PDB file of C-alpha atoms in Angstrom:
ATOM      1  CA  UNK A   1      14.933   7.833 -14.940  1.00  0.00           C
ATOM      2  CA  UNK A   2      12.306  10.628 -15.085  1.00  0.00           C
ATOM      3  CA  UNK A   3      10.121  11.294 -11.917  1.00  0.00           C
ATOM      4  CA  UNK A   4       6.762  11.866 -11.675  1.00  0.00           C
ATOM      5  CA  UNK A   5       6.672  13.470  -8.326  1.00  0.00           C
ATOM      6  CA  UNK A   6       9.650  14.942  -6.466  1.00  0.00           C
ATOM      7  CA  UNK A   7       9.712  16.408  -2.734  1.00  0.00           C
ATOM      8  CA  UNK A   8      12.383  18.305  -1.072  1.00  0.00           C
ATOM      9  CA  UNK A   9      12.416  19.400   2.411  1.00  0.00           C
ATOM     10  CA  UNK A  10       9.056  19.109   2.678  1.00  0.00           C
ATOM     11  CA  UNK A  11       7.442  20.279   6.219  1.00  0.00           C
ATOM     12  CA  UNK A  12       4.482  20.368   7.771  1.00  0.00           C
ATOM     13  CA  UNK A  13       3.570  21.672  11.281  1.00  0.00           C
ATOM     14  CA  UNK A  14      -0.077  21.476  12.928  1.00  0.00           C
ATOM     15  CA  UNK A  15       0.743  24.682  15.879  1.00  0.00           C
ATOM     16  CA  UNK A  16       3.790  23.326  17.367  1.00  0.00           C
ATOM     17  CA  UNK A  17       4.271  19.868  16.727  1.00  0.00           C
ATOM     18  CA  UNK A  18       6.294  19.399  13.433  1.00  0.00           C
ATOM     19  CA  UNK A  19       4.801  16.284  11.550  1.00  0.00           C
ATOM     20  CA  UNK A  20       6.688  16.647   8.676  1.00  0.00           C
ATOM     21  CA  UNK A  21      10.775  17.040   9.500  1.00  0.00           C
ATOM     22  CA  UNK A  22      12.088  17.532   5.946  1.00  0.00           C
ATOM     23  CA  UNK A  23      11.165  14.835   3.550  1.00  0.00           C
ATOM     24  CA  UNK A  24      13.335  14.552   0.391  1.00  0.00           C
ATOM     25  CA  UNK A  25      11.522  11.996  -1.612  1.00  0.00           C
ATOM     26  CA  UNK A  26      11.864  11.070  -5.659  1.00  0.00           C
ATOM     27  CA  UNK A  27       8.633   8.642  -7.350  1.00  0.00           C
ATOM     28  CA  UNK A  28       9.970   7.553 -10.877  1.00  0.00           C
ATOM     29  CA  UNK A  29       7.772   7.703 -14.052  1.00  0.00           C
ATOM     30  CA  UNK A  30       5.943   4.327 -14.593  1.00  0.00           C
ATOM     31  CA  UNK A  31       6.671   2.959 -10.814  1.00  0.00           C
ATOM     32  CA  UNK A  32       4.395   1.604  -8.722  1.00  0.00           C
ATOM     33  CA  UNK A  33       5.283   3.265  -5.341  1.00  0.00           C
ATOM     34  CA  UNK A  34       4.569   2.531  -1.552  1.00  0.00           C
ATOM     35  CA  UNK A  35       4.389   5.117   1.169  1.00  0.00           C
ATOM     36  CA  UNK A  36       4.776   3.259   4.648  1.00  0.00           C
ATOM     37  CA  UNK A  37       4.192   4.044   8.091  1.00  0.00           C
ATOM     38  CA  UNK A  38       2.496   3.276  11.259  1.00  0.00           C
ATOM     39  CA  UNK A  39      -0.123   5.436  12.689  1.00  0.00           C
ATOM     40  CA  UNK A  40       1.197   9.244  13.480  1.00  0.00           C
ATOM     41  CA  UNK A  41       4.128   9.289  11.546  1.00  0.00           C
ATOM     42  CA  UNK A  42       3.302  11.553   8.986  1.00  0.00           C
ATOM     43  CA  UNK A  43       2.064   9.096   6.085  1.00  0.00           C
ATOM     44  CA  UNK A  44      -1.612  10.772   5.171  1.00  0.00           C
ATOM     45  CA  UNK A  45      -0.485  14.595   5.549  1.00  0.00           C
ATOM     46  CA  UNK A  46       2.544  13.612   3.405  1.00  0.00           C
ATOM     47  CA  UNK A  47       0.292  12.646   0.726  1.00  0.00           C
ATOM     48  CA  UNK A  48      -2.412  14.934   1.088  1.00  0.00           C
ATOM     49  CA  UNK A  49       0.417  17.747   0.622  1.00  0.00           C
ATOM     50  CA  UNK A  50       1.623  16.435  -2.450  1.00  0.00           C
ATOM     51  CA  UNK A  51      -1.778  15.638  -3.673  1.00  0.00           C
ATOM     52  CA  UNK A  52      -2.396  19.201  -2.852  1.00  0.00           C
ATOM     53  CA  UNK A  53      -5.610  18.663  -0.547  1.00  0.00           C
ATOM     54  CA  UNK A  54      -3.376  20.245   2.391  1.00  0.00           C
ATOM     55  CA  UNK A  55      -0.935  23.343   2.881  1.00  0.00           C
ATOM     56  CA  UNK A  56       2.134  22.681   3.621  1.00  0.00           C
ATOM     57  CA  UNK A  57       4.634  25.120   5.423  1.00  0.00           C
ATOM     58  CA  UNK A  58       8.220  25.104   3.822  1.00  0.00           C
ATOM     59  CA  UNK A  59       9.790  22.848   0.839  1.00  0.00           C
ATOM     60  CA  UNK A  60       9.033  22.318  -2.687  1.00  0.00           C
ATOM     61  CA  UNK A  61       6.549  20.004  -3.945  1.00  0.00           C
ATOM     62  CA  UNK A  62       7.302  18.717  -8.128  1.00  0.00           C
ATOM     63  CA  UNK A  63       4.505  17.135 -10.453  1.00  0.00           C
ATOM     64  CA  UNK A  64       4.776  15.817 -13.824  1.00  0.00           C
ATOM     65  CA  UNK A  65       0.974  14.840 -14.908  1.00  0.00           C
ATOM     66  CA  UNK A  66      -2.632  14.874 -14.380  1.00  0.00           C
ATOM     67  CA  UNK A  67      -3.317  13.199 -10.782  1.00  0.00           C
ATOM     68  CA  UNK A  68      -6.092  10.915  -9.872  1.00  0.00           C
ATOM     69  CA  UNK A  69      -6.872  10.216  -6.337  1.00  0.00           C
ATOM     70  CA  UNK A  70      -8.664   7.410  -4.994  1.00  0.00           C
ATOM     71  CA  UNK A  71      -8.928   8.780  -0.727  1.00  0.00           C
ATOM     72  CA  UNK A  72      -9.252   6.166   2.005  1.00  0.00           C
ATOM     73  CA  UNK A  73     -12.231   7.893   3.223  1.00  0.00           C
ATOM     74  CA  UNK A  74     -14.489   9.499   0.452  1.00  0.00           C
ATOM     75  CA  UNK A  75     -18.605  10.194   0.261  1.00  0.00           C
ATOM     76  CA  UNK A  76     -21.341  10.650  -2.972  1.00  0.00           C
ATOM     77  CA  UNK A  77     -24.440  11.757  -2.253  1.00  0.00           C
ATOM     78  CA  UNK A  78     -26.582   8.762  -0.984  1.00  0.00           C
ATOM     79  CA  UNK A  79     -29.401   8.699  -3.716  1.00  0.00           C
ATOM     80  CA  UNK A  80     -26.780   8.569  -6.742  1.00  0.00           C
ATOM     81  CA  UNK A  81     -26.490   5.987  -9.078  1.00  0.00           C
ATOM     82  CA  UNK A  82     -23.489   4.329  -9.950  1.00  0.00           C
ATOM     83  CA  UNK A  83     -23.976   4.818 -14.119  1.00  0.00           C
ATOM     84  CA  UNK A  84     -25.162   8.893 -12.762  1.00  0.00           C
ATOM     85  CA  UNK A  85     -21.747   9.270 -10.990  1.00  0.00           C
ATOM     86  CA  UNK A  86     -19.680   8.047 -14.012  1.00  0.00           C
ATOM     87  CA  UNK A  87     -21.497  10.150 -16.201  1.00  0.00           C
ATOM     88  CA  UNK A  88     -21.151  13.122 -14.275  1.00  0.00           C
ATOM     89  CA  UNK A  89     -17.423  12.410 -13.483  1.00  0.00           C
ATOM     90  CA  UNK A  90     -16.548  12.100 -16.790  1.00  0.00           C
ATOM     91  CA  UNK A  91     -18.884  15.057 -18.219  1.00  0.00           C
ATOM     92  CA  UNK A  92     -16.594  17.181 -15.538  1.00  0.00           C
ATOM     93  CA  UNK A  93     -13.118  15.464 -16.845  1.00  0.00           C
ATOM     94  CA  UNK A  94     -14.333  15.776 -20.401  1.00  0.00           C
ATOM     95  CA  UNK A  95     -13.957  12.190 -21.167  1.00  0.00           C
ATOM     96  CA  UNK A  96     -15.523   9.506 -22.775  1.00  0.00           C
ATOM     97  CA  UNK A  97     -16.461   6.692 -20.358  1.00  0.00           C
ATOM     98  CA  UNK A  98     -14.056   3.791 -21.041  1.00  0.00           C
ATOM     99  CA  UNK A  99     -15.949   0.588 -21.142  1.00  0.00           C
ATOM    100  CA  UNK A 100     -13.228  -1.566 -20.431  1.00  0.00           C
ATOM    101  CA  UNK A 101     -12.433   0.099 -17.444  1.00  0.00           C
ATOM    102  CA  UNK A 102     -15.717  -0.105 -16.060  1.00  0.00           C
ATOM    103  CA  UNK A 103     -16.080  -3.766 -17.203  1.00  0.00           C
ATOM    104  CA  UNK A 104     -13.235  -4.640 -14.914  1.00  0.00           C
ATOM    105  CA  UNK A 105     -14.064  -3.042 -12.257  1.00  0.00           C
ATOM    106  CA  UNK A 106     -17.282  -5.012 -12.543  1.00  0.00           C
ATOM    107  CA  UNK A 107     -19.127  -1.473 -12.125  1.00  0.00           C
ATOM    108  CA  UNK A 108     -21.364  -2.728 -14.756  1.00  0.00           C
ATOM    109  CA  UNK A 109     -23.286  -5.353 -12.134  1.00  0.00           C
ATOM    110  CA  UNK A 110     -23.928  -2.326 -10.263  1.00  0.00           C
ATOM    111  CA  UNK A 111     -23.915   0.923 -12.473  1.00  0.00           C
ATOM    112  CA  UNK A 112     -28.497   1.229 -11.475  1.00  0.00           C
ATOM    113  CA  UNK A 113     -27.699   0.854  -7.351  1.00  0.00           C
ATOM    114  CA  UNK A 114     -27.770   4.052  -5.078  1.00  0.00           C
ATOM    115  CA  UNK A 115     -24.828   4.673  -3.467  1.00  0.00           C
ATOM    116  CA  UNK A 116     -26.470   4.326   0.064  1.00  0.00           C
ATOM    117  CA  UNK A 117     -27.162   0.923  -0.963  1.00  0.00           C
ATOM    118  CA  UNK A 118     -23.754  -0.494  -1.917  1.00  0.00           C
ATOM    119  CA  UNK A 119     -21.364  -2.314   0.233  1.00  0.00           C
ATOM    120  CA  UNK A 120     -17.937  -0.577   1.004  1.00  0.00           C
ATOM    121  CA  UNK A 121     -16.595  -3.328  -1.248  1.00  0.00           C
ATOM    122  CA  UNK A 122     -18.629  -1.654  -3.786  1.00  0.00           C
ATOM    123  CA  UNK A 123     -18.088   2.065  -2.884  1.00  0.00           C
ATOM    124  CA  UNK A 124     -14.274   1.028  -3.324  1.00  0.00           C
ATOM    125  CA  UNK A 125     -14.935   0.223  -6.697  1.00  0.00           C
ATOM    126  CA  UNK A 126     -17.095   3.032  -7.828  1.00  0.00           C
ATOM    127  CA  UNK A 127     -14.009   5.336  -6.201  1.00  0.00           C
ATOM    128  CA  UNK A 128     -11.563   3.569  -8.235  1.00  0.00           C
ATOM    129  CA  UNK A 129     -13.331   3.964 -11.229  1.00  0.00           C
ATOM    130  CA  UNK A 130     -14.181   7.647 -10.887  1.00  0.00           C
ATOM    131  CA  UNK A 131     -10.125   8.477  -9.673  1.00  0.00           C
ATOM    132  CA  UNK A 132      -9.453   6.845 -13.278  1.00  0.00           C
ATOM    133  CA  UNK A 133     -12.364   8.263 -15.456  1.00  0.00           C
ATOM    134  CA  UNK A 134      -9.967  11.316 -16.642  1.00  0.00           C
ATOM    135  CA  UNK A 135      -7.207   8.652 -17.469  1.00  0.00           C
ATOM    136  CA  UNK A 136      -4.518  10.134 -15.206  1.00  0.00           C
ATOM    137  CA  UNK A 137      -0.771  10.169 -15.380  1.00  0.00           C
ATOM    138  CA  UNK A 138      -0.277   9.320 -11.698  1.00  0.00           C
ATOM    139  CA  UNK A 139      -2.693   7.861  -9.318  1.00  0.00           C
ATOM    140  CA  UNK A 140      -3.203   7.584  -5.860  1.00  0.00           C
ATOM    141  CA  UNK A 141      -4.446   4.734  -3.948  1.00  0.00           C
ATOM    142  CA  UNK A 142      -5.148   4.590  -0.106  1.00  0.00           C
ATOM    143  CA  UNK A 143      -6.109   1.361   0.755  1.00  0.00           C
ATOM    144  CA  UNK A 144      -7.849   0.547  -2.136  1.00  0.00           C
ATOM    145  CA  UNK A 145      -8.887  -3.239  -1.285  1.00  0.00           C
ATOM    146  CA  UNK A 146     -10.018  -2.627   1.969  1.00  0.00           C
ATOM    147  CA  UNK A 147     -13.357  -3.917   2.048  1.00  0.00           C
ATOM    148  CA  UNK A 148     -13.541  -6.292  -0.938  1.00  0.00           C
ATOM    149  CA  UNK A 149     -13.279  -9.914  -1.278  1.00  0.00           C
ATOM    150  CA  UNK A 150     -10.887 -12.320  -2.321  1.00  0.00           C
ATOM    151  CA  UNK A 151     -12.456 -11.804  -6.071  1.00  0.00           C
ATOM    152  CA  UNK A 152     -12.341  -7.920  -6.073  1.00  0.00           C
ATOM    153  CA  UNK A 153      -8.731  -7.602  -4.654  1.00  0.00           C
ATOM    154  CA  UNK A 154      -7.622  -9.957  -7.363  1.00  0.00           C
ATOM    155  CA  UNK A 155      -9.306  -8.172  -9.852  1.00  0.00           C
ATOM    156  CA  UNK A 156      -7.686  -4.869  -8.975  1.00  0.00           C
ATOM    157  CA  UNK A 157      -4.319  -5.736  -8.759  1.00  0.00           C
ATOM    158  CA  UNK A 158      -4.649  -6.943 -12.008  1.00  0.00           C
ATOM    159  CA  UNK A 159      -5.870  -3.631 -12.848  1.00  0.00           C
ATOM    160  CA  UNK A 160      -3.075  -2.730 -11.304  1.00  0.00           C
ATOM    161  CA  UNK A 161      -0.585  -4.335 -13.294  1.00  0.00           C
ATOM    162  CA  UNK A 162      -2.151  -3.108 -16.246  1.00  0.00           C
ATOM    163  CA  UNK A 163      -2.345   0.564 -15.597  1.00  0.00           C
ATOM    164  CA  UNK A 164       1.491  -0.184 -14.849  1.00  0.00           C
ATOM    165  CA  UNK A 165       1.478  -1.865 -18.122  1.00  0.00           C
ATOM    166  CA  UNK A 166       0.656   1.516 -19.513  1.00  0.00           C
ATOM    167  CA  UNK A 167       2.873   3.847 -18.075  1.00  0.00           C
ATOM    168  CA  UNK A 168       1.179   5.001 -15.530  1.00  0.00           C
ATOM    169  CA  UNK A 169       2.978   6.190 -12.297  1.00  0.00           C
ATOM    170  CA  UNK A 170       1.289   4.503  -8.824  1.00  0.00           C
ATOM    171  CA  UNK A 171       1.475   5.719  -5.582  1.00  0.00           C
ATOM    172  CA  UNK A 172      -0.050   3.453  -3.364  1.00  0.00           C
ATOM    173  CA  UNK A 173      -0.394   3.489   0.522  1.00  0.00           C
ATOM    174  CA  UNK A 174      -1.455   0.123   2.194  1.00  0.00           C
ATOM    175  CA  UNK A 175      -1.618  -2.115   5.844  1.00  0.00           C
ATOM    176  CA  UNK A 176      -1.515  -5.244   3.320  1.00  0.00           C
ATOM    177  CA  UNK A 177       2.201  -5.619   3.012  1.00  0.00           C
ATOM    178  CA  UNK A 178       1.606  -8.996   1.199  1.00  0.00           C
ATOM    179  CA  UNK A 179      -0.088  -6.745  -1.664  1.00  0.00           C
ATOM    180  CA  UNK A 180       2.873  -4.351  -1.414  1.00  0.00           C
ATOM    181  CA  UNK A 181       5.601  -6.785  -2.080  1.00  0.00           C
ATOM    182  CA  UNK A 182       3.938  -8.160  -4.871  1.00  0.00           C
ATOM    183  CA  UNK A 183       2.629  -4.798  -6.733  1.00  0.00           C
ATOM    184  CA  UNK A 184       5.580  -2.328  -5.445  1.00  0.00           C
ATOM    185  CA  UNK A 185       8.847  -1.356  -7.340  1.00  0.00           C
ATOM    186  CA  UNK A 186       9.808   0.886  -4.543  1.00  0.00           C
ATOM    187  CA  UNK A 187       8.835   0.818  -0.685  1.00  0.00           C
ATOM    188  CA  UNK A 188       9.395   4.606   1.429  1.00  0.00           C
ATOM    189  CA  UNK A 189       8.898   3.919   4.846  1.00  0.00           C
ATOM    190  CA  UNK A 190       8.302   7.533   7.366  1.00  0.00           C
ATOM    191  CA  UNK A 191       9.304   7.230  10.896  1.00  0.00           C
ATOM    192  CA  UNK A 192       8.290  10.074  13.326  1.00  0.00           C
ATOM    193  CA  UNK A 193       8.017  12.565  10.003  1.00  0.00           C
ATOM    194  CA  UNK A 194      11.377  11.445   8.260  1.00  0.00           C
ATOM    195  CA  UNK A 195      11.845   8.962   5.340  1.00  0.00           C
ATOM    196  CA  UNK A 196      13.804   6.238   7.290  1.00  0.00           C
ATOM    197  CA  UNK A 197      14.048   4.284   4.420  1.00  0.00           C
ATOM    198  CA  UNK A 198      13.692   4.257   0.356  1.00  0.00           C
ATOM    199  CA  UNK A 199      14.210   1.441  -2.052  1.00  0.00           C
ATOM    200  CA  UNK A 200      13.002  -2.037  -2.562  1.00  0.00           C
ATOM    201  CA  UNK A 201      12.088  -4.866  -0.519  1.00  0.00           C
ATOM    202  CA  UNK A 202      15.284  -6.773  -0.898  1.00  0.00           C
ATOM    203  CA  UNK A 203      16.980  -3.688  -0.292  1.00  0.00           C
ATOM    204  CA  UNK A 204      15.065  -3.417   2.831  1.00  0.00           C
ATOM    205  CA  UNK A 205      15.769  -6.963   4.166  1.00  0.00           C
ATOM    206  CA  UNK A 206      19.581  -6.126   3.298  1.00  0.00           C
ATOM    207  CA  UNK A 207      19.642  -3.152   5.562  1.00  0.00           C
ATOM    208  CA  UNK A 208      17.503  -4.903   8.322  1.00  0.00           C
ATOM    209  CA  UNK A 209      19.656  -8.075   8.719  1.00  0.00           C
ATOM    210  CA  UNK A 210      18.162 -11.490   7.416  1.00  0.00           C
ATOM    211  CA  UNK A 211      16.154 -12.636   9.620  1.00  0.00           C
ATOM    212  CA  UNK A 212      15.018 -16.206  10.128  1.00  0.00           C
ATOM    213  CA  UNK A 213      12.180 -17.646  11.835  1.00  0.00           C
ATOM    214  CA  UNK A 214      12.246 -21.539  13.094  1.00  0.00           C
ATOM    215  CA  UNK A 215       9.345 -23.309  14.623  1.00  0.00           C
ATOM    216  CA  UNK A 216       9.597 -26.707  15.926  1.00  0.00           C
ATOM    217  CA  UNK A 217       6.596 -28.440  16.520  1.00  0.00           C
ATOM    218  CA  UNK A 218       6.899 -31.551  19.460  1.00  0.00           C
ATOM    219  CA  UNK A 219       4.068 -33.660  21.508  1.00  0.00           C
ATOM    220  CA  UNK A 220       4.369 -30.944  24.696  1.00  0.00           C
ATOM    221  CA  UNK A 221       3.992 -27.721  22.181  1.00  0.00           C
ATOM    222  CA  UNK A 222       5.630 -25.885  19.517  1.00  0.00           C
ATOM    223  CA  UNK A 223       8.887 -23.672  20.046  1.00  0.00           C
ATOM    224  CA  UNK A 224       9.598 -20.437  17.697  1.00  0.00           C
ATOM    225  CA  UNK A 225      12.553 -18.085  17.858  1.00  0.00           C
ATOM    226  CA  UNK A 226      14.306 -15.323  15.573  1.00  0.00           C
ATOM    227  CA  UNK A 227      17.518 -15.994  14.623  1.00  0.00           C
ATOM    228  CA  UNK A 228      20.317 -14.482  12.385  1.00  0.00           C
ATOM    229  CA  UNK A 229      22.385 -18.078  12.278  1.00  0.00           C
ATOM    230  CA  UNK A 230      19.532 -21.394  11.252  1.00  0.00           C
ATOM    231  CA  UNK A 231      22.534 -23.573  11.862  1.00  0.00           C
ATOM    232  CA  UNK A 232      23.613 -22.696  15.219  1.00  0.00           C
ATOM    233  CA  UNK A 233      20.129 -21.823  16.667  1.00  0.00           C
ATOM    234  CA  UNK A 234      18.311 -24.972  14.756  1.00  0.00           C
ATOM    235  CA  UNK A 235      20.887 -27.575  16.455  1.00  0.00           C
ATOM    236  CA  UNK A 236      21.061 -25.465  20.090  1.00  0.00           C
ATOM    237  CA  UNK A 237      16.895 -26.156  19.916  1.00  0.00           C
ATOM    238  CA  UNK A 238      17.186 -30.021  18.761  1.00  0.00           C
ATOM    239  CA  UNK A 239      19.793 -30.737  20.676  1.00  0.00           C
ATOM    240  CA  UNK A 240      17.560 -29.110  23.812  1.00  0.00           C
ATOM    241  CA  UNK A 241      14.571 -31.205  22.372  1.00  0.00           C
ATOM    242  CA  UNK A 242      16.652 -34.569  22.709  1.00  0.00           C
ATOM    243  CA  UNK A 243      17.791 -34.374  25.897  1.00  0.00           C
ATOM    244  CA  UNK A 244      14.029 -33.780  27.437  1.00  0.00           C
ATOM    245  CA  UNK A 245      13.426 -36.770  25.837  1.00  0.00           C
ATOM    246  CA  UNK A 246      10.976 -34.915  23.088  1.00  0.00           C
ATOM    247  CA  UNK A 247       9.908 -35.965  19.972  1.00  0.00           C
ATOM    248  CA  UNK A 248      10.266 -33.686  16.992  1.00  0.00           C
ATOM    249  CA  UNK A 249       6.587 -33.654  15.203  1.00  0.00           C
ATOM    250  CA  UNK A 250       7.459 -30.985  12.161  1.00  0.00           C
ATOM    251  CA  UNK A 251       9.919 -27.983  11.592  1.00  0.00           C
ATOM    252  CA  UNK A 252       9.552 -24.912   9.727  1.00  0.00           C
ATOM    253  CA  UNK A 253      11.781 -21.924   8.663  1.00  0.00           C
ATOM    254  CA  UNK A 254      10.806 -19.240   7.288  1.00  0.00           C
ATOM    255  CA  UNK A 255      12.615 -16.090   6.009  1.00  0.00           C
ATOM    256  CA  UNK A 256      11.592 -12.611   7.806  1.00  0.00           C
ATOM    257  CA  UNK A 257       8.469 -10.965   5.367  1.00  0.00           C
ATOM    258  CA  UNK A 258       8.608  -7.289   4.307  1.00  0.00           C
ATOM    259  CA  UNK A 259       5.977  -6.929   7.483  1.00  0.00           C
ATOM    260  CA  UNK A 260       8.848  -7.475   9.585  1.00  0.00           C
ATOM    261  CA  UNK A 261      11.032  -6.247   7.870  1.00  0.00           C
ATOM    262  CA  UNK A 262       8.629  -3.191   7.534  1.00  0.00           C
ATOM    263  CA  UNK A 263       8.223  -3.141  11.798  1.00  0.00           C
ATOM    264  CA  UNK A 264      11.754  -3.372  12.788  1.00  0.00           C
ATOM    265  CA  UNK A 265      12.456  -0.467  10.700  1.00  0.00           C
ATOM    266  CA  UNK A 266       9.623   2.034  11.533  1.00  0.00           C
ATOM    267  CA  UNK A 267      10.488   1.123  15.556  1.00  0.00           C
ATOM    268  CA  UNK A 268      13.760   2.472  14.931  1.00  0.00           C
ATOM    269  CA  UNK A 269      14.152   6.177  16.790  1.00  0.00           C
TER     270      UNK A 269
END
């Protein structure tokens, strides 16, 4: 397959602590693409390096495309209106607005508010729009449903899937590991500035161990424990229950998540 982005050795110091210990990372053409990590270990300045908004010491950095960037933290002037920033976004991209876009985005319900007097749901929106006004090759999302409701995360994923549709290459950065299981191709997960892991979620749960997760519910309270074996542990747990004397109420097992999964991997030193 043909990448869109490729990193090699890439490192990044701030004075003398090293952030960045020599990432070697690949992003296919037409993949939608999760970095991962837990606060400090390297996730932002890895992307603001290859979305070249930082300097970055040693290594080689590879694009194929025109980028568009939606950040996790970005500003318009407050007195702007939403139709004015379009406009001017896509005077700057030399583009024609795309009305489609815009329609699912719902931008049109607010294309006459000011900026300073949209919700962040809103603000997301407007971001989203203007990181995909010069219809980009590859595009970056940090957190983009933070902040919007049940309606507007379903609406974007679907935008999602339909920029995907197109070819586009996603790279997407997210808390919300429920929305990365079910947009992402590819997980990378950074540990202490080092890709500890690459590939998909099954891949993921392969390499962790299946994990399993039973919860026994009785009159006095309700029992959970991690297991590897459901046989062995489920019948050492009833067979605990019956001799108190204990009735069994309900009993659940679940499979470990990609959050899990996710957490017993970046913990690893």
């Amino acid at each position: 397959m043909s990448y869109a982005i490729k990193v090699s050795n890439l490192k990044k110091s701030y004075g003398a602590n090293l952030v960045i210990k020599g990432i070697d990372l690949e992003i296919f053409s037409g993949e939608v693409f999760a970095l991962l990590g837990v606060n400090g270990a390297g996730k932002t300045t890895t992307l603001e390096c290859i979305e070249g908004l930082r300097k970055y010491d040693s290594g080689s950095i590879s694009v194929n495309g025109k980028l568009g960037i939606q950040l996790q933290s970005s500003s318009l002037p407050s007195h702007i209106k939403t139709i004015e920033a379009i406009k001017l976004f896509s005077k700057w991209n030399k583009t024609k607005i795309d009305a489609s876009l815009l329609e699912a985005l719902n931008i049109n319900d607010i294309e006459k508010k000011q900026y300073n007097q949209m919700s962040v749901g809103q603000k997301r929106r407007l971001h989203l729009a203007l990181a995909l006004i010069s219809n980009p090759d590859i595009i970056f999302l940090d957190e983009p449903t933070a902040g919007l409701d049940v309606e507007g995360r379903f609406a974007l994923h679907q935008e999602i899937r339909k920029l995907k549709n197109q070819g586009k290459t996603i790279v997407l950065a997210s808390h919300d590991m429920a929305e990365v299981e079910s947009l992402c191709d590819r997980i990378a997960i950074l540990n202490e500035g080092k890709i500890a892991f690459c590939g998909t979620a099954a891949e993921l749960s392969e390499k962790i161990g299946k994990k399993y997760f039973i919860q026994i519910k009785t009159i006095q309270g309700t029992q959970t424990i991690e297991t590897d074996n459901i046989e062995t542990s489920l019948i050492q747990m009833l067979t605990e229950i019956k001799s108190k004397g204990q009735k069994v109420l309900d009993i659940k097992v679940d499979s470990g998540t990609l959050e899990q999964h996710f957490m017993e991997m970046a913990k690893k030193r």
